[in-house]
Amino acid sequence: MQLVREDWKLFRNIETLCQKAGVHREFIPLLVVKELVDNSLDATGDCKLELVDNYSFRVSDYGIGIDPDWLHEYFSINRPMISSKLVRLPSRGALGNGLRVVTGAVIATGGSLTVTTRGKTYHILPQDDGTSKVEFVRNDDHMGTSILVKLGMHVDEGTLNWGELAINFSSKGSLYNGQSSPHWYTSEAFFELVNAADMPIKSFVSLFAGAKISEKIVNRLHNDFNGLLTSTQQLTFGDAEHMLRLLREAIKPPSAKSLGEVGDCYTNLEHFKKAGEFSIESARGLYDANIPVVVEAWVGIKKGEPMNLQSSITICVNKSPVTTDVKVATKQASTIIWSGGLYIDVKCRPAQFFLNIITPYMPITSDGKAPDFRPLSSVIETTIKRAVSKAKKLNQIEISGGLTEREIVLKNLPAAITKTSGNGKFIFSQRQLYYAIRPYIMEAFNGKQPNYNYFCSILTQYEAEHGDIPSMYRDPRGTLYHPHTGEEIPLGTIAVQNYNRPTWTFNKIIFIEKEGYFASLRDVGFPEKYDCALLSSKGYASRAVKDLFDLLGETEEEIQFFCVHDADAAGTKIFETLQEATLARPERKVKVINLGLDPEEAIELGLQIETFKNDSRRPVADYLSWEWKEWLQYNRVELNSMTTPEFIKWLENKMKHQGVGKVIPTDEVLAKEFQDRAEQEIRNQVMNSILAQNYYEKKVDLELTKLKGKINLVNTDIREKVSDKLVINPLHRWDAPIKQMAHDIIYRGDI
C-alpha cells in the first residue's frame, strides 16, 4: 500500500510544520513574529510590534498595504512559493515561505488570523484543501497593514524577542539602495529567476539596470534572438546565460561596502566590521556567483567568576535573527562557536556575542532557511576574533588603570633596555628584554602572564616606527650553507649584520622550509653542481632571512632567489611573507621565485595527500585561487611525501628551467685569478729550490738540539706556567702562553 501526501499538508500539523519552519515547536511563536516583522520591515522599513494577550500579538506598519484581492492567495498553504526573494538583494527573507509558516501555525494550533489593510479588516479562514477564504469584518482607520495573530500556544514578552531585535537593528546604520547585480548569480540561479519571473524581457532587465543600459541590452537581445523571444518564459538555460553575460559586461559589481551596516550601536560592547566576498560555483553553467558580504560583530567580556558565567551568541542575517541553533561554549579561557558550518575557537573568557551579516545571498540548507556559513566562514571568524581582541583590550584597560598591555610595554621599554644592557655596555636578546618587561605587565594585570609572541609583535611595530633597537639581537633560527667551501652559518640578526658574501661562489640561493633536506642535497653535490647556496629558518621566513635576501640583492654579482615549501596553508604563507612587506621589513627589492610545492602540482605528481579536521580558519597566501584556498583548509601535501630521489629530481628539473648556469666571473676577474695562480706556483717552486740548496731541514734540527735542555725544563711544570699566565691574561686561550714561552726561549734565551 502506498500513501501519498502532498507537500503543502506538512504546514498544517505542528510536528511537520517544524520540519518546514526549521525550528523546534517551542520556537514556532517566535518564528511567526519574526516572519511578519521581516516582511513588514522589507516592505516599509519600520513597524510596530505589540503583545495583545497571552495568546495573541499584532504586527503593524504604515505602508501602502496589501491588495485585498491577493489576501486569499498569500495566506493559502497550498500555493506555490510567491516571492520576490529570488531577486538577490540584502533583504531579510530567503524563500518566500514566511506567510505559509504563519498560516500553518494558526491552523496547527487552532488559532485565528485577522488582517487589516487599506482601511478594511478581514478574517483569514484556512480551508481543509489548503486554500484560504477571506471574510470582510469592518472598515478601519488603519491604512497600512496590521496583522493580528492568535495562536493556540502561550505567548509572552519573550515571544517578541526575535522581532524586536530585527526592529532594533533596522533603525540603525545604513541600507543598500541599489539594484540586484548580475554578478550575484550563478548560471543556475539566474535561470531560476528568469523562469519564475513571467514578465517581458524589457521589464526583467530593468531589475538590474537603469533605463539607458536596459535599452541597450534589450536591443542587443532583440537582435540576438531575431525578435522572436519577448518574454522570460520563452528563454532556455542557454538563452538565460547569454542574457547574464550581457548584463555582467554592462554592469560593474557593487562593492561590499555599499551593502550598508548596523554600526557601533552597543555602548557596552566592542564592535568590529569587515567587508569581503565569497564565491558560489556553478555546477552546470559558465558563470559562478561572486557574493559581497559585510560582517559585523559586537562582543562584551562578561564580568565575574568564569565558573558562574556562560557565553551567549545571537546571529542576524540582513538585520534579522537566524533560526539556526548556533552553539557557543566557554571552558577555561577558550570559547568555541560552532554549527551552521562554523567552528571558531576564540581565546577569551565567557562573553556575549552579537553578529550581523549583510549579503544579497545567504546559502541555506533547508526550507527552514538554516544558513550555511561555510563559504564565508573565514570573514566571520576574522571579524569575531578582531572584536574579541578589542573587548579583551578594553577589559585589560579597566584592570590596569586605563593602560593597554602595549602601552605598558612601550612606557617601560627604555628602562627595560637600560637594565638588560647594563646601561648600554652589553648586547642582549629579545627574550631577555621580554623578561625585563614581564614584571610590569604582571603587576598591572593582577598576575596575568604576558604572551611572548604578542610582546614580539609590539617590538616589531616599535622598530618599524623608530628603527631597530640598538644592541638587541634575535637568536639564530636556521642555517646558510655555502657550496664549494662547505661553510655553515647560523642565521641570527647579528650573524647577518656581520655577513660577507664569498665572491664568485654561488649565483642562486634556495630557501627550503625543511632543513632536513640539506644533508641529502649535499650528499649528491647539488649545491656545487648548481652553484647554489641552501637556506632554512626552521619552518618560516624569519627577519634574518629577509635581511639576508636584501643584503645579497645589493651585491653586484648576479643572483636568483628561490623558495621551496610544503603544499599546505603555512607553506604558501612562507613564500608570501618572504616576498612581501611586513611591519618589520619592507617588500623585497629582488624577485623571489616560488618553486612550489603548490597543491595543484602535488596532485598532478600523485603525492600522498593528508586530510585533517580544521578547527579554525588557516590563513593562505593570496596568490592561490579561492578553490585551492578552500582545499588547503582540510588537506596538505608535505615535501617529505617525495622520496629522496624524487625530491632531488623534482628540484633539479625546477633549476634547469630557471636559466642561470654555473658561476663564471668577468674576464678581468678570470685573467687576474689566472695570473695570481701562476705566480703562486712559481713562488712555491723557487722557495722549495732555495730551501733545499741551503740545507733548511738540517739547520732546523741543529737549532732544536741546542735548545733541547731548556725545552725539557719548561715541560717539567708546563701546566702551572700556563695557568699562571692565564691568570694574568684571562681573555687568552691556552695556546697563547705556549706561543709566548717558545718565543722567549728562542729570542731572549730565558724561560
Coordinates of C-alpha atoms in Angstrom, one line a residue, residues 43-395:
A43 CA 8.2 46.5 2.6
T44 CA 8.1 49.7 4.7
G45 CA 11.3 50.0 6.7
D46 CA 9.5 50.2 10.0
C47 CA 6.8 48.5 12.0
K48 CA 5.1 48.2 15.4
L49 CA 5.1 45.0 17.4
E50 CA 2.7 44.5 20.4
L51 CA 1.6 41.8 22.7
V52 CA -2.3 41.7 22.8
D53 CA -2.9 38.9 25.4
N54 CA -1.5 35.6 26.4
Y55 CA -2.2 34.1 23.0
S56 CA -2.2 37.0 20.6
F57 CA 0.2 39.6 19.2
R58 CA -0.1 42.2 16.4
V59 CA 2.4 43.5 13.8
S60 CA 1.5 46.8 12.1
D61 CA 3.1 49.1 9.6
Y62 CA 2.1 52.3 7.8
G63 CA 3.0 51.3 4.2
I64 CA 0.7 51.1 1.2
G65 CA -0.9 47.9 2.5
I66 CA -1.6 44.6 0.8
D67 CA -4.0 44.4 -2.1
P68 CA -7.1 42.7 -0.7
D69 CA -7.5 40.7 -3.9
W70 CA -4.3 38.9 -3.0
L71 CA -5.1 38.0 0.6
H72 CA -6.6 34.6 -0.2
E73 CA -3.5 33.7 -2.2
Y74 CA -0.8 35.0 0.2
F75 CA -2.4 33.2 3.2
S76 CA -3.0 29.8 1.5
I77 CA -0.7 27.0 2.4
N78 CA -1.2 25.0 -0.8
R79 CA 0.1 27.8 -3.0
P80 CA 3.5 27.7 -4.7
M81 CA 6.1 30.0 -3.2
I82 CA 5.3 33.5 -4.3
S83 CA 8.4 35.6 -3.6
S84 CA 10.5 38.5 -4.6
K85 CA 13.4 36.8 -2.8
L86 CA 14.7 35.1 -6.0
V87 CA 15.9 38.6 -6.8
R88 CA 19.0 38.7 -4.8
L89 CA 19.2 41.8 -2.5
P90 CA 20.3 42.3 1.1
S91 CA 16.8 41.9 2.4
R92 CA 15.5 39.7 5.3
G93 CA 13.6 36.9 3.6
A94 CA 15.1 34.0 1.7
L95 CA 12.4 31.6 0.3
G96 CA 9.1 33.4 0.3
N97 CA 7.9 30.7 2.7
G98 CA 7.1 33.1 5.6
L99 CA 3.3 33.6 5.3
R100 CA 2.8 29.9 4.7
V101 CA 4.5 29.2 8.1
V102 CA 2.4 31.9 9.7
T103 CA -0.8 30.4 8.3
G104 CA 0.3 26.9 9.1
A105 CA 1.0 27.8 12.7
V106 CA -2.5 29.3 13.0
I107 CA -4.0 26.1 11.6
A108 CA -1.8 23.7 13.5
T109 CA -2.5 25.3 16.9
G110 CA -6.2 26.1 16.4
G111 CA -5.7 29.9 16.3
S112 CA -7.0 32.7 14.1
L113 CA -5.7 35.3 11.7
T114 CA -7.0 38.8 11.1
V115 CA -5.6 41.2 8.6
T116 CA -6.3 45.0 8.3
T117 CA -5.2 46.6 5.1
R118 CA -6.0 49.8 3.2
G119 CA -8.8 50.7 5.7
K120 CA -10.6 47.3 5.9
T121 CA -10.3 44.4 8.2
Y122 CA -10.7 40.7 7.1
H123 CA -10.7 37.3 8.8
I124 CA -8.5 34.8 7.1
L125 CA -10.3 31.4 7.1
P126 CA -8.0 28.5 6.1
Q127 CA -9.8 25.6 4.4
D128 CA -9.1 21.8 4.5
D129 CA -7.9 21.8 0.9
G130 CA -5.1 24.2 1.8
T131 CA -6.7 27.3 0.4
S132 CA -8.0 30.2 2.4
K133 CA -11.1 32.3 2.3
V134 CA -11.3 36.0 3.1
E135 CA -14.2 37.3 5.2
F136 CA -14.8 41.1 5.4
V137 CA -15.3 42.2 9.0
R138 CA -15.4 46.0 9.1
N139 CA -13.9 49.3 7.9
D140 CA -10.9 50.5 9.8
D141 CA -8.9 53.8 10.1
H142 CA -5.6 52.0 9.7
M143 CA -4.5 52.4 6.1
G144 CA -1.3 50.3 6.2
T145 CA -1.1 46.7 7.1
S146 CA -1.9 45.3 10.6
I147 CA -1.9 41.5 11.2
L148 CA -3.4 40.1 14.4
V149 CA -2.3 36.5 15.1
K150 CA -3.9 34.3 17.8
L151 CA -2.2 31.0 18.4
G152 CA -3.3 28.0 20.4
M153 CA 0.0 28.3 22.3
H154 CA 1.0 30.6 25.1
V155 CA 2.9 33.7 24.2
D156 CA 4.6 36.3 26.3
E157 CA 7.1 39.2 26.1
G158 CA 9.8 36.7 25.2
T159 CA 7.9 35.6 22.2
L160 CA 8.6 39.0 20.7
N161 CA 12.4 38.8 21.1
W162 CA 13.4 37.9 17.6
G163 CA 11.0 40.5 16.1
E164 CA 12.1 43.2 18.5
L165 CA 15.8 42.6 17.6
A166 CA 15.0 42.9 13.9
I167 CA 13.2 46.2 14.5
N168 CA 16.0 47.5 16.7
F169 CA 18.7 46.7 14.0
S170 CA 16.5 48.1 11.2
S171 CA 16.6 51.5 12.8
K172 CA 20.4 51.6 12.8
G173 CA 23.1 52.1 10.3
S174 CA 22.5 52.3 6.6
L175 CA 20.8 50.2 3.9
Y176 CA 21.6 49.2 0.4
N177 CA 19.8 51.4 -2.1
G178 CA 20.9 49.8 -5.4
Q179 CA 19.6 47.2 -7.7
S180 CA 20.3 43.5 -7.8
S181 CA 23.6 42.7 -9.5
P182 CA 24.0 40.0 -12.3
H183 CA 27.4 39.2 -10.6
W184 CA 25.5 37.8 -7.6
Y185 CA 24.0 34.8 -9.6
T186 CA 25.3 31.5 -10.8
S187 CA 24.0 30.4 -14.2
E188 CA 21.5 28.1 -12.5
A189 CA 20.2 30.8 -10.0
F190 CA 19.8 33.3 -12.8
F191 CA 17.8 30.8 -14.9
E192 CA 15.5 30.0 -12.0
L193 CA 14.9 33.7 -11.6
V194 CA 14.2 34.1 -15.3
N195 CA 11.9 31.1 -15.3
A196 CA 9.9 32.4 -12.3
A197 CA 9.6 35.9 -13.5
D198 CA 7.0 35.5 -16.2
M199 CA 7.4 39.1 -17.5
P200 CA 8.5 40.9 -20.6
I201 CA 12.3 40.8 -21.1
K202 CA 12.4 44.6 -21.0
S203 CA 10.8 44.6 -17.5
F204 CA 13.1 41.8 -16.4
V205 CA 16.3 43.6 -17.5
S206 CA 15.2 46.7 -15.6
L207 CA 15.5 44.8 -12.4
F208 CA 19.3 45.1 -12.8
A209 CA 20.0 48.2 -14.8
G210 CA 18.8 51.8 -15.3
A211 CA 16.8 52.9 -18.3
K212 CA 19.8 53.7 -20.6
I213 CA 21.7 50.5 -20.0
S214 CA 18.5 48.4 -20.1
E215 CA 17.6 49.8 -23.5
K216 CA 21.0 48.8 -24.9
I217 CA 20.8 45.3 -23.5
V218 CA 17.2 44.8 -24.7
N219 CA 18.1 46.0 -28.2
R220 CA 21.0 43.6 -28.2
L221 CA 18.8 40.7 -27.1
H222 CA 16.2 41.6 -29.7
N223 CA 18.9 41.3 -32.4
D224 CA 20.4 38.1 -31.0
F225 CA 17.0 36.4 -30.7
N226 CA 15.8 37.8 -34.0
G227 CA 12.9 39.4 -32.2
L228 CA 11.4 36.0 -31.5
L229 CA 11.8 36.0 -27.7
T230 CA 9.9 38.7 -25.8
S231 CA 9.0 37.0 -22.5
T232 CA 11.2 35.4 -19.9
Q233 CA 9.1 32.3 -20.1
Q234 CA 10.4 31.7 -23.6
L235 CA 14.1 31.6 -22.5
T236 CA 16.1 28.4 -22.4
F237 CA 19.0 27.8 -20.0
G238 CA 21.4 28.9 -22.7
D239 CA 19.4 32.0 -23.5
A240 CA 19.4 33.0 -19.9
E241 CA 23.2 32.6 -19.7
H242 CA 23.5 34.8 -22.8
M243 CA 21.5 37.5 -21.1
L244 CA 23.5 37.1 -17.9
R245 CA 26.7 37.6 -19.9
L246 CA 25.4 40.8 -21.4
L247 CA 24.3 42.1 -18.1
R248 CA 27.7 41.4 -16.5
E249 CA 29.6 43.1 -19.3
A250 CA 27.4 46.2 -19.0
I251 CA 27.2 46.5 -15.2
K252 CA 30.1 46.7 -12.7
P253 CA 29.7 44.7 -9.5
P254 CA 28.8 46.8 -6.4
S255 CA 31.4 47.0 -3.7
A256 CA 30.7 45.1 -0.4
K257 CA 30.8 48.4 1.5
S258 CA 27.8 49.6 -0.4
L259 CA 25.6 46.9 1.2
G260 CA 25.2 49.0 4.4
E261 CA 25.9 48.3 8.1
V262 CA 24.3 48.4 11.5
G263 CA 27.2 50.3 13.0
D264 CA 28.7 50.6 16.5
C265 CA 25.3 50.7 18.3
Y266 CA 26.0 48.9 21.6
T267 CA 27.6 51.2 24.3
N268 CA 28.8 48.2 26.4
L269 CA 30.1 46.0 23.6
E270 CA 33.2 46.3 21.3
H271 CA 32.4 46.5 17.6
F272 CA 34.4 45.4 14.5
K273 CA 33.3 45.3 10.9
K274 CA 34.8 43.6 7.9
A275 CA 33.8 43.6 4.2
G276 CA 34.6 40.6 2.0
E277 CA 33.4 38.4 -0.8
F278 CA 32.7 34.7 -1.3
S279 CA 32.1 32.6 -4.4
I280 CA 29.4 30.0 -5.3
E281 CA 30.4 27.7 -8.1
S282 CA 28.1 26.9 -11.0
A283 CA 27.6 23.2 -11.3
R284 CA 26.4 23.1 -14.9
G285 CA 26.8 26.6 -16.3
L286 CA 29.5 29.0 -17.2
Y287 CA 29.2 31.6 -14.5
D288 CA 30.0 31.5 -10.8
A289 CA 28.4 33.9 -8.4
N290 CA 30.6 36.4 -6.6
I291 CA 28.8 37.5 -3.4
P292 CA 29.8 40.5 -1.4
V293 CA 29.3 40.4 2.4
V294 CA 29.7 42.7 5.3
V295 CA 30.1 41.1 8.7
E296 CA 29.8 43.0 12.0
A297 CA 30.5 41.6 15.4
W298 CA 29.8 43.0 18.9
V299 CA 31.5 41.4 21.8
G300 CA 31.5 42.0 25.5
I301 CA 33.6 40.1 28.1
K302 CA 31.4 39.1 31.0
K303 CA 32.5 40.2 34.5
G304 CA 32.6 37.9 37.5
E305 CA 33.9 34.4 38.2
P306 CA 34.1 32.4 34.9
M307 CA 32.6 29.3 36.5
N308 CA 29.4 31.3 37.2
L309 CA 29.1 32.7 33.7
Q310 CA 28.1 31.4 30.3
S311 CA 28.7 32.7 26.8
S312 CA 25.8 33.6 24.5
I313 CA 25.5 34.4 20.8
T314 CA 22.9 35.9 18.5
I315 CA 23.4 35.9 14.8
C316 CA 21.4 38.0 12.3
V317 CA 21.4 38.0 8.6
N318 CA 20.5 41.3 6.9
K319 CA 19.5 42.6 10.4
S320 CA 17.1 39.8 11.2
P321 CA 17.9 36.8 13.6
V322 CA 18.6 33.5 12.1
T323 CA 16.7 30.4 13.4
T324 CA 19.7 28.1 13.3
D325 CA 20.7 27.0 16.8
V326 CA 24.3 28.2 16.7
K327 CA 26.1 27.0 19.9
V328 CA 28.7 28.6 22.0
A329 CA 30.6 27.2 25.0
T330 CA 33.5 28.5 27.1
K331 CA 35.9 26.3 29.0
Q332 CA 38.6 28.0 31.0
A333 CA 39.8 30.8 28.6
S334 CA 38.7 29.2 25.3
T335 CA 35.4 29.9 23.7
I336 CA 34.1 27.7 20.8
I337 CA 31.4 28.8 18.4
W338 CA 30.0 26.0 16.2
S339 CA 27.1 24.8 14.0
G340 CA 25.9 26.0 10.6
G341 CA 29.3 25.4 9.0
L342 CA 31.1 27.4 11.7
Y343 CA 33.8 26.2 14.0
I344 CA 35.6 29.1 15.7
D345 CA 37.9 28.8 18.6
V346 CA 38.4 32.1 20.3
K347 CA 40.8 32.7 23.2
C348 CA 38.6 34.6 25.7
R349 CA 36.6 34.3 28.9
P350 CA 32.7 33.9 28.8
A351 CA 31.4 36.6 26.5
Q352 CA 28.3 38.0 24.9
F353 CA 28.4 37.8 21.1
F354 CA 26.2 39.6 18.5
L355 CA 26.8 39.0 14.8
N356 CA 25.2 40.6 11.8
I357 CA 25.8 39.5 8.2
I358 CA 24.7 41.7 5.3
T359 CA 24.7 39.9 2.0
P360 CA 22.4 39.7 -1.1
Y361 CA 22.6 35.9 -0.9
M362 CA 22.9 33.6 2.1
P363 CA 23.3 29.9 1.2
I364 CA 20.7 27.8 3.1
T365 CA 20.4 24.1 3.8
S366 CA 16.7 23.6 4.4
D367 CA 13.2 25.0 3.9
G368 CA 13.6 26.4 7.4
K369 CA 16.2 28.8 5.9
A370 CA 19.0 27.4 8.1
P371 CA 22.1 29.3 6.8
D372 CA 25.2 27.6 5.6
F373 CA 28.0 29.8 6.8
R374 CA 30.8 27.7 5.2
P375 CA 31.6 29.9 2.2
L376 CA 32.0 33.0 4.3
S377 CA 33.4 31.3 7.5
S378 CA 36.8 33.0 7.2
V379 CA 35.3 36.5 7.1
I380 CA 33.1 35.7 10.1
E381 CA 36.0 34.2 12.1
T382 CA 38.3 37.2 11.4
T383 CA 35.5 39.6 12.4
I384 CA 34.7 37.8 15.6
K385 CA 38.3 37.5 16.7
R386 CA 39.0 41.1 16.0
A387 CA 36.0 42.2 18.0
V388 CA 37.1 39.8 20.8
S389 CA 40.6 41.3 20.7
K390 CA 39.1 44.8 21.2
A391 CA 36.9 43.6 24.0
K392 CA 39.9 41.9 25.8
K393 CA 42.0 45.1 25.5
L394 CA 39.1 47.1 27.0
N395 CA 38.8 44.6 29.8

